[in-house]
CSV table of C-alpha atoms and ligand atoms in Angstrom, one decimal:
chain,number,residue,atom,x,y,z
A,1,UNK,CA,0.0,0.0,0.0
A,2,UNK,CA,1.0,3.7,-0.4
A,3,UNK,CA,1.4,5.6,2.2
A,4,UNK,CA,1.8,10.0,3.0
A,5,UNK,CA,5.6,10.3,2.9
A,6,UNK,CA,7.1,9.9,6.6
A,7,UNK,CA,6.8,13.3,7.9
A,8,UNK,CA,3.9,14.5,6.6
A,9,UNK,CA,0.4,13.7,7.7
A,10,UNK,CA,-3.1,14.1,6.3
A,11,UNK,CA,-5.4,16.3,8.1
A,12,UNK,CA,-8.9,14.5,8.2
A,13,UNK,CA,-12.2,15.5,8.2
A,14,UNK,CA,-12.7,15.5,12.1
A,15,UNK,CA,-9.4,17.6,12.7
A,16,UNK,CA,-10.9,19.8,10.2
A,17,UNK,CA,-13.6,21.8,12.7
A,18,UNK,CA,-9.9,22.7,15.1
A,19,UNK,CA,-7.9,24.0,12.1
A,20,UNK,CA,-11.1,26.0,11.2
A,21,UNK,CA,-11.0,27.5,14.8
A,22,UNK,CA,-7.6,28.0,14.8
A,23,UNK,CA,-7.2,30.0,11.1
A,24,UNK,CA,-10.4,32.1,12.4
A,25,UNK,CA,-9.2,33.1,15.2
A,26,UNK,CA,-5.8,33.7,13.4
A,27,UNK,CA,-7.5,35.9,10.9
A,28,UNK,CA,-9.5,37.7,13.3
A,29,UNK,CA,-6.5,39.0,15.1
A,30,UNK,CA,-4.7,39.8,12.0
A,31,UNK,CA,-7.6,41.5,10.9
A,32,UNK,CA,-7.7,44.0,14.5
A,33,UNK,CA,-4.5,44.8,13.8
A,34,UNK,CA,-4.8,45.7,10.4
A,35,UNK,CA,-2.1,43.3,9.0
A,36,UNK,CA,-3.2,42.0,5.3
A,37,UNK,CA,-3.3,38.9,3.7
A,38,UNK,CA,-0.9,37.4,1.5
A,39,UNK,CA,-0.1,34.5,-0.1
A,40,UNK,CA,2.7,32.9,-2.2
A,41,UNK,CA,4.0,30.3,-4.4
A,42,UNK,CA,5.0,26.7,-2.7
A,43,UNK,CA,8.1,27.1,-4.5
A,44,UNK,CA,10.5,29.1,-5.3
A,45,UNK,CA,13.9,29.8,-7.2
A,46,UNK,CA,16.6,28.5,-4.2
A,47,UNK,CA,18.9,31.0,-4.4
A,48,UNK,CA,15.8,33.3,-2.5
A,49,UNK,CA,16.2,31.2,0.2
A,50,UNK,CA,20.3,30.8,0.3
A,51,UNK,CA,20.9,34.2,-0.4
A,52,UNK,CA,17.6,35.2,1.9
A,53,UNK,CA,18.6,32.6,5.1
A,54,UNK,CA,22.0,32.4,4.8
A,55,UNK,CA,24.1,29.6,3.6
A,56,UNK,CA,25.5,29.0,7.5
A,57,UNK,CA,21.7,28.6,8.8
A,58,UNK,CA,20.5,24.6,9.1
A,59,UNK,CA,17.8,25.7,6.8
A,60,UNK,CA,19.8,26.1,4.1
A,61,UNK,CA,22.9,23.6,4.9
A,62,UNK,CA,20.7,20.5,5.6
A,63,UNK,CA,16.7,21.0,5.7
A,64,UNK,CA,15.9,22.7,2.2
A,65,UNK,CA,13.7,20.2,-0.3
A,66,UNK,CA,15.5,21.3,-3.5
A,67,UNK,CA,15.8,20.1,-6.8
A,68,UNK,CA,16.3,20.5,-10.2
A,69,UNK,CA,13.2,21.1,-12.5
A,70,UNK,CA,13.2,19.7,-16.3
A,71,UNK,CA,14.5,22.7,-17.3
A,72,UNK,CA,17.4,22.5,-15.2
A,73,UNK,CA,16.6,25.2,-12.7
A,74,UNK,CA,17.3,25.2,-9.3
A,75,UNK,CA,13.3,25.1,-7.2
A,76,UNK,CA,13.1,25.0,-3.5
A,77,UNK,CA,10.2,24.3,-1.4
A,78,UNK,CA,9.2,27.2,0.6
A,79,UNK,CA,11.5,26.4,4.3
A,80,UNK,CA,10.0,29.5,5.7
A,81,UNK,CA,7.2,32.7,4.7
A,82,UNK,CA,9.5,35.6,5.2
A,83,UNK,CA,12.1,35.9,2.1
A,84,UNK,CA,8.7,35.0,-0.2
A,85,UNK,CA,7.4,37.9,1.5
A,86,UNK,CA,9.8,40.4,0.9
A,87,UNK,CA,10.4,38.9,-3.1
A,88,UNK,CA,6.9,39.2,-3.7
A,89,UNK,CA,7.5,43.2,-2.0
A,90,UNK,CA,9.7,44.1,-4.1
A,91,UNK,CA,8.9,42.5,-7.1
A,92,UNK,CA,5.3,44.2,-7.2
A,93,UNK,CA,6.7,47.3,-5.4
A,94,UNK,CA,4.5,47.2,-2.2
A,95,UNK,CA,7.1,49.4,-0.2
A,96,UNK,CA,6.4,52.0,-2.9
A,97,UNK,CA,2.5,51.9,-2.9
A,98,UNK,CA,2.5,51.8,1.3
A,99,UNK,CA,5.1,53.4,3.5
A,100,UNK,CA,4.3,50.3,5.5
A,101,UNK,CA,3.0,47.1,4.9
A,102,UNK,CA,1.4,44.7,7.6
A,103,UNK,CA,0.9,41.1,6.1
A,104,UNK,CA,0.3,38.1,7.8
A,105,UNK,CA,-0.4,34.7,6.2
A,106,UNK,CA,-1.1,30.6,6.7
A,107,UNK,CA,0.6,28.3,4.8
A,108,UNK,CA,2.7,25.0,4.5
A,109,UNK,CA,6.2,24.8,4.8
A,110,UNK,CA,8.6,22.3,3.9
A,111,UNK,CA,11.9,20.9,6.1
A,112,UNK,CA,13.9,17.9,5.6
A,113,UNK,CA,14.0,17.2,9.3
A,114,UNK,CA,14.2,14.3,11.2
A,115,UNK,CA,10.5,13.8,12.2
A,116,UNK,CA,9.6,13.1,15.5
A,117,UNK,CA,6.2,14.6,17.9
A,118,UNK,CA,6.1,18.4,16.7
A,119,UNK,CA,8.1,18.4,14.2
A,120,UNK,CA,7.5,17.1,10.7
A,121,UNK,CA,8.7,17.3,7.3
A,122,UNK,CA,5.3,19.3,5.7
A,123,UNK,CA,4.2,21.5,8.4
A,124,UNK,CA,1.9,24.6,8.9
A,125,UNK,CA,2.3,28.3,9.8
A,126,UNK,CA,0.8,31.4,10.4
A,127,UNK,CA,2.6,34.7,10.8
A,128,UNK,CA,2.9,38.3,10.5
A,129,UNK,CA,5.1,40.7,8.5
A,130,UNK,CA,5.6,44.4,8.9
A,131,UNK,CA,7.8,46.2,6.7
A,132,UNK,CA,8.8,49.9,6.3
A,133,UNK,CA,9.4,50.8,9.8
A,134,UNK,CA,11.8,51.0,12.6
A,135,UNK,CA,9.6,52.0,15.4
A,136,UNK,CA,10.3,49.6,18.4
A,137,UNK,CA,6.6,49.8,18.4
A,138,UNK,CA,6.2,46.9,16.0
A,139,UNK,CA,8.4,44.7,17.3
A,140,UNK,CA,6.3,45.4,20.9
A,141,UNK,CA,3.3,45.0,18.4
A,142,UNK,CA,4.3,41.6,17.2
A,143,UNK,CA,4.8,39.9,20.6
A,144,UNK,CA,1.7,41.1,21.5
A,145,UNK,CA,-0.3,39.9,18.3
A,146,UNK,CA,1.3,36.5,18.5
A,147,UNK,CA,1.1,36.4,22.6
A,148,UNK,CA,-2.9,37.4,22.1
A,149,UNK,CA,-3.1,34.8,19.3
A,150,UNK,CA,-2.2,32.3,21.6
A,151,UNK,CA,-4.8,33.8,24.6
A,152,UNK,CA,-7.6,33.8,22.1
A,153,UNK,CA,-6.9,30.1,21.9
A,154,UNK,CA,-7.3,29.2,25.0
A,155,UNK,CA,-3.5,28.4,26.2
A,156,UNK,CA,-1.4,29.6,28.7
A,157,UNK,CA,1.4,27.1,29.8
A,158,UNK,CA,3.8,29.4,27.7
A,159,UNK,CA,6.2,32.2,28.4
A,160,UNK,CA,7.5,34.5,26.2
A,161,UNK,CA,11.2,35.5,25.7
A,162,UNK,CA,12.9,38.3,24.2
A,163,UNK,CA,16.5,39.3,23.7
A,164,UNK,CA,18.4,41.9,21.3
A,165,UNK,CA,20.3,40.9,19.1
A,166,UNK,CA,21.9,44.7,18.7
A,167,UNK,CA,22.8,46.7,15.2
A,168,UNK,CA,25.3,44.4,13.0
A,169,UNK,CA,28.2,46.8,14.0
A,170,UNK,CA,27.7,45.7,17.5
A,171,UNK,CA,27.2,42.1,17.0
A,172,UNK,CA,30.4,42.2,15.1
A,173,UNK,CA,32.3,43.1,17.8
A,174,UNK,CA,31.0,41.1,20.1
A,175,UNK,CA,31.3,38.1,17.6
A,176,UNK,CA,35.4,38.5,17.9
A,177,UNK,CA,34.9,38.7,21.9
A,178,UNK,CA,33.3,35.3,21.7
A,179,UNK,CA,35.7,34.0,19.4
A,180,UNK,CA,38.3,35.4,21.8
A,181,UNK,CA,36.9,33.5,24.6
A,182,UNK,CA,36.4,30.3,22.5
A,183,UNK,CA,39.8,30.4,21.2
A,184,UNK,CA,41.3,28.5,23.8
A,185,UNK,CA,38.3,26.3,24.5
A,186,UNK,CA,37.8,25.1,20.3
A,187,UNK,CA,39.4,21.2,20.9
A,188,UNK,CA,36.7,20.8,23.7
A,189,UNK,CA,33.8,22.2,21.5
A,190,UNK,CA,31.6,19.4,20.0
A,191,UNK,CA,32.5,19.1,16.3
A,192,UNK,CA,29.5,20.6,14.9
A,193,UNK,CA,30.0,23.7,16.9
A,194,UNK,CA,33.6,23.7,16.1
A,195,UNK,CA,32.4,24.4,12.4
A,196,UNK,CA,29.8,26.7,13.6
A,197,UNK,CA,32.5,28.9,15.6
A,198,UNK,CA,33.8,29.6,12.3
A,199,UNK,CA,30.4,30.3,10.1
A,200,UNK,CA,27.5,31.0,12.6
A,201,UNK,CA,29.5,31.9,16.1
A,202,UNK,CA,25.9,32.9,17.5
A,203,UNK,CA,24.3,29.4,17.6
A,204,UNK,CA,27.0,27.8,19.5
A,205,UNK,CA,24.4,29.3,22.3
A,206,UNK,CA,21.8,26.4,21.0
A,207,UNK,CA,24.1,23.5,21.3
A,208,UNK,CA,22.8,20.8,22.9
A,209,UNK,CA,25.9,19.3,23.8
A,210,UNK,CA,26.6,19.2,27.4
A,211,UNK,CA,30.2,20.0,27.0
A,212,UNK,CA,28.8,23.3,25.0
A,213,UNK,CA,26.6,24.1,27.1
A,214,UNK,CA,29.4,24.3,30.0
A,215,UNK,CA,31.6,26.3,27.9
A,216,UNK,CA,29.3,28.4,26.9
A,217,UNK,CA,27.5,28.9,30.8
A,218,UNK,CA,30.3,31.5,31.3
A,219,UNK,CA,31.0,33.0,27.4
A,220,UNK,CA,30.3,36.8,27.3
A,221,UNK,CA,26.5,37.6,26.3
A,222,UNK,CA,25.7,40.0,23.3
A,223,UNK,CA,23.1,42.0,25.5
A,224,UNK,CA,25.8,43.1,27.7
A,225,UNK,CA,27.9,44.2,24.9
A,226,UNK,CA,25.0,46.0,22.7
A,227,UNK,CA,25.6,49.8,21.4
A,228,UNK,CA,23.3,52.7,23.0
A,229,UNK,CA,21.0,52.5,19.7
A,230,UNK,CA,20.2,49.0,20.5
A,231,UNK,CA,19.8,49.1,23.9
A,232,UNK,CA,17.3,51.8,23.8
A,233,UNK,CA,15.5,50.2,21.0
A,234,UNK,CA,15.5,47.4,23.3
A,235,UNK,CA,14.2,49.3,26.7
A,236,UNK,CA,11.4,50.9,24.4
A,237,UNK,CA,10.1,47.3,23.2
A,238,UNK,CA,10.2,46.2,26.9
A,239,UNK,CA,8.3,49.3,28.3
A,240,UNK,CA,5.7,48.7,25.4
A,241,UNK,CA,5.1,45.2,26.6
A,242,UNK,CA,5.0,45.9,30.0
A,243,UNK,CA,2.1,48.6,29.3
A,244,UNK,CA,0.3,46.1,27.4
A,245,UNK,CA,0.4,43.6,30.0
A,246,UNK,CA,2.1,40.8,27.9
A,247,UNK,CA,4.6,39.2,30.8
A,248,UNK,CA,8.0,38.1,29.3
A,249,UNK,CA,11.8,36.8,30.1
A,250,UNK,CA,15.0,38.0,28.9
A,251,UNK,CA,16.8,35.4,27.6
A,252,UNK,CA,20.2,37.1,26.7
A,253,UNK,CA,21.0,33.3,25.0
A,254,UNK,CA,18.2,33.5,22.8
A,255,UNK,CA,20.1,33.7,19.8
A,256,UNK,CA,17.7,31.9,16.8
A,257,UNK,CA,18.9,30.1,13.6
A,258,UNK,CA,19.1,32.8,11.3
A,259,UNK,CA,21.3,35.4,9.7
A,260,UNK,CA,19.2,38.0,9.3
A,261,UNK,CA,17.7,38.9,12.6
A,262,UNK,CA,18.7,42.5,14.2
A,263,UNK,CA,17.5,43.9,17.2
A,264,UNK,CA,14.4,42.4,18.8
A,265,UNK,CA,14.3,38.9,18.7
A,266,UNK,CA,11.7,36.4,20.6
A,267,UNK,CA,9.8,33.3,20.9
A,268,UNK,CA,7.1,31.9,22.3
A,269,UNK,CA,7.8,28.9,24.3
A,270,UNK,CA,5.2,25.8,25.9
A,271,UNK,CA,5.7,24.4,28.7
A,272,UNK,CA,3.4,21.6,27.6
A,273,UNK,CA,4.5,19.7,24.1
A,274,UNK,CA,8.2,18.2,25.3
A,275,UNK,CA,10.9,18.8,23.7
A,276,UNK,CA,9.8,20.1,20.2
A,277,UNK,CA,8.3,23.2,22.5
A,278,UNK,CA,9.1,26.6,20.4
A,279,UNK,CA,5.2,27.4,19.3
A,280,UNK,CA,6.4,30.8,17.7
A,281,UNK,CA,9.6,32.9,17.0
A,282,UNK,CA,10.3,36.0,15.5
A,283,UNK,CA,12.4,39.3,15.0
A,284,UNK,CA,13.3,42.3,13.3
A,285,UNK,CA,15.0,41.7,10.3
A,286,UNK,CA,16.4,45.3,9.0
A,287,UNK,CA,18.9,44.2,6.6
A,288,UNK,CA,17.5,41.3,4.6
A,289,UNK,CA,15.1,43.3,2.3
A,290,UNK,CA,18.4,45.1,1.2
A,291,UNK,CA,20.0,41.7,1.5
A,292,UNK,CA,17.5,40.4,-1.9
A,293,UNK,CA,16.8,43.6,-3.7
A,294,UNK,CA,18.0,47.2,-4.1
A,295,UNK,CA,16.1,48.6,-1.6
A,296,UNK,CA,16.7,49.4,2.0
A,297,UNK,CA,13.4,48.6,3.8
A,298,UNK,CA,13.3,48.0,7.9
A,299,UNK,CA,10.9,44.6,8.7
A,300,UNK,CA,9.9,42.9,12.0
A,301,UNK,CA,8.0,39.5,11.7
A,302,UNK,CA,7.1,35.7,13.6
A,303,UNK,CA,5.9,32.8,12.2
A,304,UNK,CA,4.1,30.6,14.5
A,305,UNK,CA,3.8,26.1,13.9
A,306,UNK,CA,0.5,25.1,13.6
A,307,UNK,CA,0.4,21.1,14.4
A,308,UNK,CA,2.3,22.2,17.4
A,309,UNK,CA,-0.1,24.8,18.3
A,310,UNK,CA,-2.7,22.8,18.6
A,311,UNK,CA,-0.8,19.6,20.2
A,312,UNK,CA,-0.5,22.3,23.0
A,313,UNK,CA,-4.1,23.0,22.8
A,314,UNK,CA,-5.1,19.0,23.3
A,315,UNK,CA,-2.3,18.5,26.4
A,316,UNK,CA,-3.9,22.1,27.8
A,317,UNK,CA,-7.2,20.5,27.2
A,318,UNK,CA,-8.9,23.7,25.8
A,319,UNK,CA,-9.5,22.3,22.1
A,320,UNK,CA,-13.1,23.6,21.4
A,321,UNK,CA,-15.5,20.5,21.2
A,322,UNK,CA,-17.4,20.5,17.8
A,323,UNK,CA,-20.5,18.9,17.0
A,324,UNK,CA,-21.4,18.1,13.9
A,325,UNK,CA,-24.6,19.3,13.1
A,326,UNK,CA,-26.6,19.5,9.9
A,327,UNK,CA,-30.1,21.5,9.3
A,328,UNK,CA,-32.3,19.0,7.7
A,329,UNK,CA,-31.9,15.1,7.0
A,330,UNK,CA,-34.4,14.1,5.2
A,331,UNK,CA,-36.1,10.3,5.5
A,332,UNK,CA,-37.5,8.5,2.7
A,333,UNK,CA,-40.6,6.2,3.7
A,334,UNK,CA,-40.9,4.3,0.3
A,335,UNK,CA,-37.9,3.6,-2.4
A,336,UNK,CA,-40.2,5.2,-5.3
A,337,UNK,CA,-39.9,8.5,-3.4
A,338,UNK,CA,-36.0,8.6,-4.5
A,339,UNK,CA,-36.2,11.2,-7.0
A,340,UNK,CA,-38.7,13.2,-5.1
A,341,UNK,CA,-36.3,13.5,-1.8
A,342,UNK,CA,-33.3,14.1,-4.1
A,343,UNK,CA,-35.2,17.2,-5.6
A,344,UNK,CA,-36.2,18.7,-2.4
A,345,UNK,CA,-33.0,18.5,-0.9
A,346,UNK,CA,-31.7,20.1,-3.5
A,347,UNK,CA,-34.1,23.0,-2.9
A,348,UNK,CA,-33.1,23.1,0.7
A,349,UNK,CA,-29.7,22.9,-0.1
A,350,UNK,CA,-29.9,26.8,-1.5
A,351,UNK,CA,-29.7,27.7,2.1
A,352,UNK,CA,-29.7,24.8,4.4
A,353,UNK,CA,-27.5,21.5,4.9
A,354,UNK,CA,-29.4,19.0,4.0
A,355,UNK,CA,-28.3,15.0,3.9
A,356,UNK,CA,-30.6,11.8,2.6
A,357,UNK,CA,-30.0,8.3,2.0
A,358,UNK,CA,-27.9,7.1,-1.2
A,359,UNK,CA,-28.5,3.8,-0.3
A,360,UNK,CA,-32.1,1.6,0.2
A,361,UNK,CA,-31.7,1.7,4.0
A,362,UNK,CA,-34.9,0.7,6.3
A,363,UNK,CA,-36.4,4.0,7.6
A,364,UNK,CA,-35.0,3.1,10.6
A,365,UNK,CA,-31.6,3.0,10.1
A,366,UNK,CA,-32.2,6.1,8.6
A,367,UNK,CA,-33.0,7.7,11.4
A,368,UNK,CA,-30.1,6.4,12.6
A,369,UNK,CA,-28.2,8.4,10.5
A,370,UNK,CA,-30.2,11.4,11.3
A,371,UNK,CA,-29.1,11.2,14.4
A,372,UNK,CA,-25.7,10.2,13.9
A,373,UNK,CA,-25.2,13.4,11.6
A,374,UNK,CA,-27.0,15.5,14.6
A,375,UNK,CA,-29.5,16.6,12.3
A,376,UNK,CA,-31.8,19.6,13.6
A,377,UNK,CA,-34.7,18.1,11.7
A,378,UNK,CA,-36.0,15.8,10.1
A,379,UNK,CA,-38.0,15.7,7.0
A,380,UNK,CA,-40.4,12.6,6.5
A,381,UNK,CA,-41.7,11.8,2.8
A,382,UNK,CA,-43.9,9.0,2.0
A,383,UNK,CA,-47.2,7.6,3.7
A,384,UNK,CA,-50.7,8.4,3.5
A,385,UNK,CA,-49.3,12.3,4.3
A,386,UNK,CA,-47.5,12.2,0.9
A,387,UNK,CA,-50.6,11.3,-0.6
A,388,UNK,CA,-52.6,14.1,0.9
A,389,UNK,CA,-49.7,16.3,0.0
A,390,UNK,CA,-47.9,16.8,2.9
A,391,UNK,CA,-44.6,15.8,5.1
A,392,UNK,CA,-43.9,15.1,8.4
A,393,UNK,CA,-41.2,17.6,9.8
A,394,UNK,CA,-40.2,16.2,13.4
A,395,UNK,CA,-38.1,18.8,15.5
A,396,UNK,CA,-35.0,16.8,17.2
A,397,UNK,CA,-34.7,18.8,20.0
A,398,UNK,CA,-37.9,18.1,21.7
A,399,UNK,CA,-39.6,15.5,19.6
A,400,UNK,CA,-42.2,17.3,18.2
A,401,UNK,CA,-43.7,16.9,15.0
A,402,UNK,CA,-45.9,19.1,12.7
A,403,UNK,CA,-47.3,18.4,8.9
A,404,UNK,CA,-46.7,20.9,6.4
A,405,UNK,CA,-47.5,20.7,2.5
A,406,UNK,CA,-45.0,19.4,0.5
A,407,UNK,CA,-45.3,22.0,-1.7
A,408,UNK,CA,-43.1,24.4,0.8
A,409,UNK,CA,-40.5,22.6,-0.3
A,410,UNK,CA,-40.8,22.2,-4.0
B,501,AMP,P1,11.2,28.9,12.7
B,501,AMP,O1,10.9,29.5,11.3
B,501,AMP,O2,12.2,27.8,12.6
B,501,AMP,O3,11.5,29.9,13.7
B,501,AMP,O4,9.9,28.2,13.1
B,501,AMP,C1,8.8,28.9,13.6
B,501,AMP,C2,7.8,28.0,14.2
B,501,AMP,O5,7.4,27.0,13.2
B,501,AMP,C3,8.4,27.1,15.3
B,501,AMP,O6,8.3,27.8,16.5
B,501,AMP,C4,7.6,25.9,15.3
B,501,AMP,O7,6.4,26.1,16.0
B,501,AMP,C5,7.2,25.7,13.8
B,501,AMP,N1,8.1,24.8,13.2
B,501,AMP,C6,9.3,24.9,12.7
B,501,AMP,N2,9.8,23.8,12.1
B,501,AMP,C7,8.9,22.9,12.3
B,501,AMP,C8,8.7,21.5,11.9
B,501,AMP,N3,9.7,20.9,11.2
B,501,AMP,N4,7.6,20.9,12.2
B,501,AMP,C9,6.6,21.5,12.8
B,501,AMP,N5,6.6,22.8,13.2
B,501,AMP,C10,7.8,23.5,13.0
């Protein structure tokens, strides 16, 4: 038999009513902060992404689903929203129609990881964009749209951390202060971060090698080494969370996998989906749009995971319960009647749901199925009624019943 490729899964009908819930409330939010929806190709010409990530990120080194298409170019599926935002900015010159854009969207992404719970291979997100702007404003704003997102759903075993990642000047020097510190240390480093310490220094910080982790317990932080630009860009963000009431941590190691970030970055963290527990993460990005086009346009952002959004939702126990409910089903007393049920429901189907029998079941097991479908009512067709022109509409709620002429219906 054929089965989904290992990593991705199908999303069935009765996980369909929590993904509804989820992108509504998602789009509501979006929507009361004015952010605008956008959406983009699956794929994508890879040098977006290598030029766009950075060749040093695990994105690009070892996760990427590329490949050649028959005419020999080089396709990518979509890692991540944000470079596919800012192409499809600058290609339809957005930044010139709106001094600032605020775009948010839902959509698969693709990673060759190695599956396990939370983390697959095909897997959903929703996010937010804003580009045009410095203001510390949006990065506060962001936090607080993806912190709310997260309210509106119902959870709240999560925390939120923050840290600055400073202006590029200031990283740099504090990239050779780490390296100085490392220098002596490098034959104790695991071997991946030995490689890392020469082309992403920064994520030696999310080595989960104990040895690392020792070593790097005592390295110098960036946040203590930030210029005065960034740290006051960084004091503003804080104060505008504080007002708003969104609580947060400072993690000074919270460094994230790409090469783009400046100032502000953060994530959202759960406390109840194990180890795979990052539900969102985001930051301000001022250098990337200038990074992929001519232009120099500021942008702040998070994407959020969806399966792993709602895994929290189930271990928090606040998934929604849905019952499935339909208006009318309608129940067929004799098998000549066929036709005639399958043109009223089609009448009733111009503004009601409306379900029948396909098969020659016993009017009993239709009801069955009225039931099983949580039909409101029920439409009965067939009998001495049908003869004197009318139906029997019973009322599933309470039982009752009441004839009406068939001819309401025709
Ligand atoms: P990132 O773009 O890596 O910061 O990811 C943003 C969010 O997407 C994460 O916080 C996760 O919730 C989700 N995510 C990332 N990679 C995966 C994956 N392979 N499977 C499921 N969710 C993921």
């Amino acid at each position: 038999m054929i089965k989904a490729i290992t990593g991705t899964k199908d999303i069935l009908p009765n996980e369909i009513p929590n993904w509804n819930n989820l992108e509504d409330i998602v789009c509501n939010a979006m929507k009361a902060f004015n952010y605008k929806e956008i959406r983009t190709p699956i794929f994508e010409e890879t040098r977006l992404f290598s030029r766009g990530i950075g060749e040093a990120t695990d994105i690009v080194g070892k996760e990427m689903y590329t490949f050649l298409d028959r005419s020999e170019t080089s396709i990518t599926l979509k890692p991540e929203m944000t470079a596919s935002v800012v192409r499809a900015l600058l290609e339809h010159s957005l930044d010139k129609q709106n001094q600032l854009n605020k775009l948010f969207y839902i959509s698969p992404m693709f990673r060759q990881e190695r599956p396990q719970a939370g983390r697959f291979r095909q897997f959903n997100q929703f996010g937010a964009e804003a580009l045009g702007s410095i203001s510390p404003a949006l990065d506060a704003e962001m936090i607080l749209l993806a912190y709310q997102i997260l309210k509106r759903l119902g959870l709240s075993n999560f925390v939120v951390k923050i840290n600055s990642l400073g202006v590029p000047s200031s990283r740099e020097n504090y990239k050779n202060l780490l390296k100085e510190y490392l220098s002596d240390k490098l034959n104790d480093l695991s071997e991946e971060s030995q490689k890392r310490y020469e082309t992403n220094i920064l994520r030696l910080f999310d080595s989960k090698d104990r040895d690392d982790q020792k070593i790097m317990e005592h390295a110098p932080l960036l946040i203590e080494h930030l210029d005065d630009e960034s740290l006051e860009h960084f004091e503003e963000v804080k104060q505008m969370l504080l007002s708003a009431g969104v609580p947060f941590e400072v993690d000074p190691k919270l460094v994230r996998g790409l090469d783009y970030y400046t100032h502000t970055t953060f994530e959202l963290v759960s406390g109840s989906v194990g180890s795979q527990s990052a539900l969102c993460g985001g930051g301000r990005y001022d250098l990337l749009v200038k990074q992929l086009g001519e232009r120099d346009v500021p942008g702040v952002g998070f994407a959020a995971g969806i399966e792993r959004i709602l895994l929290a939702m189930e271990n928090e126990k606040v998934m929604p319960e849905f019952i499935p409910q339909i208006d009318y089903y309608i129940v067929r007393l004799e098998k000549e009647l066929s036709k005639k049920v399958f043109e009223i429901a089609n009448n009733l189907r111009k503004e009601k749901s409306v379900e029948f029998d396909y098969t020659q079941r016993s009017v009993k097991a239709q009801m069955r199925e009225a039931n099983r479908l949580g039909a409101k009512k029920v439409l009965m067709i067939g009998g001495s009624e049908y003869e004197r022109g009318m139906v029997v509409l019973k009322n599933m709620s309470d039982g009752s019943q009441e004839e009406i002429a068939i001819k309401e219906f025709e």
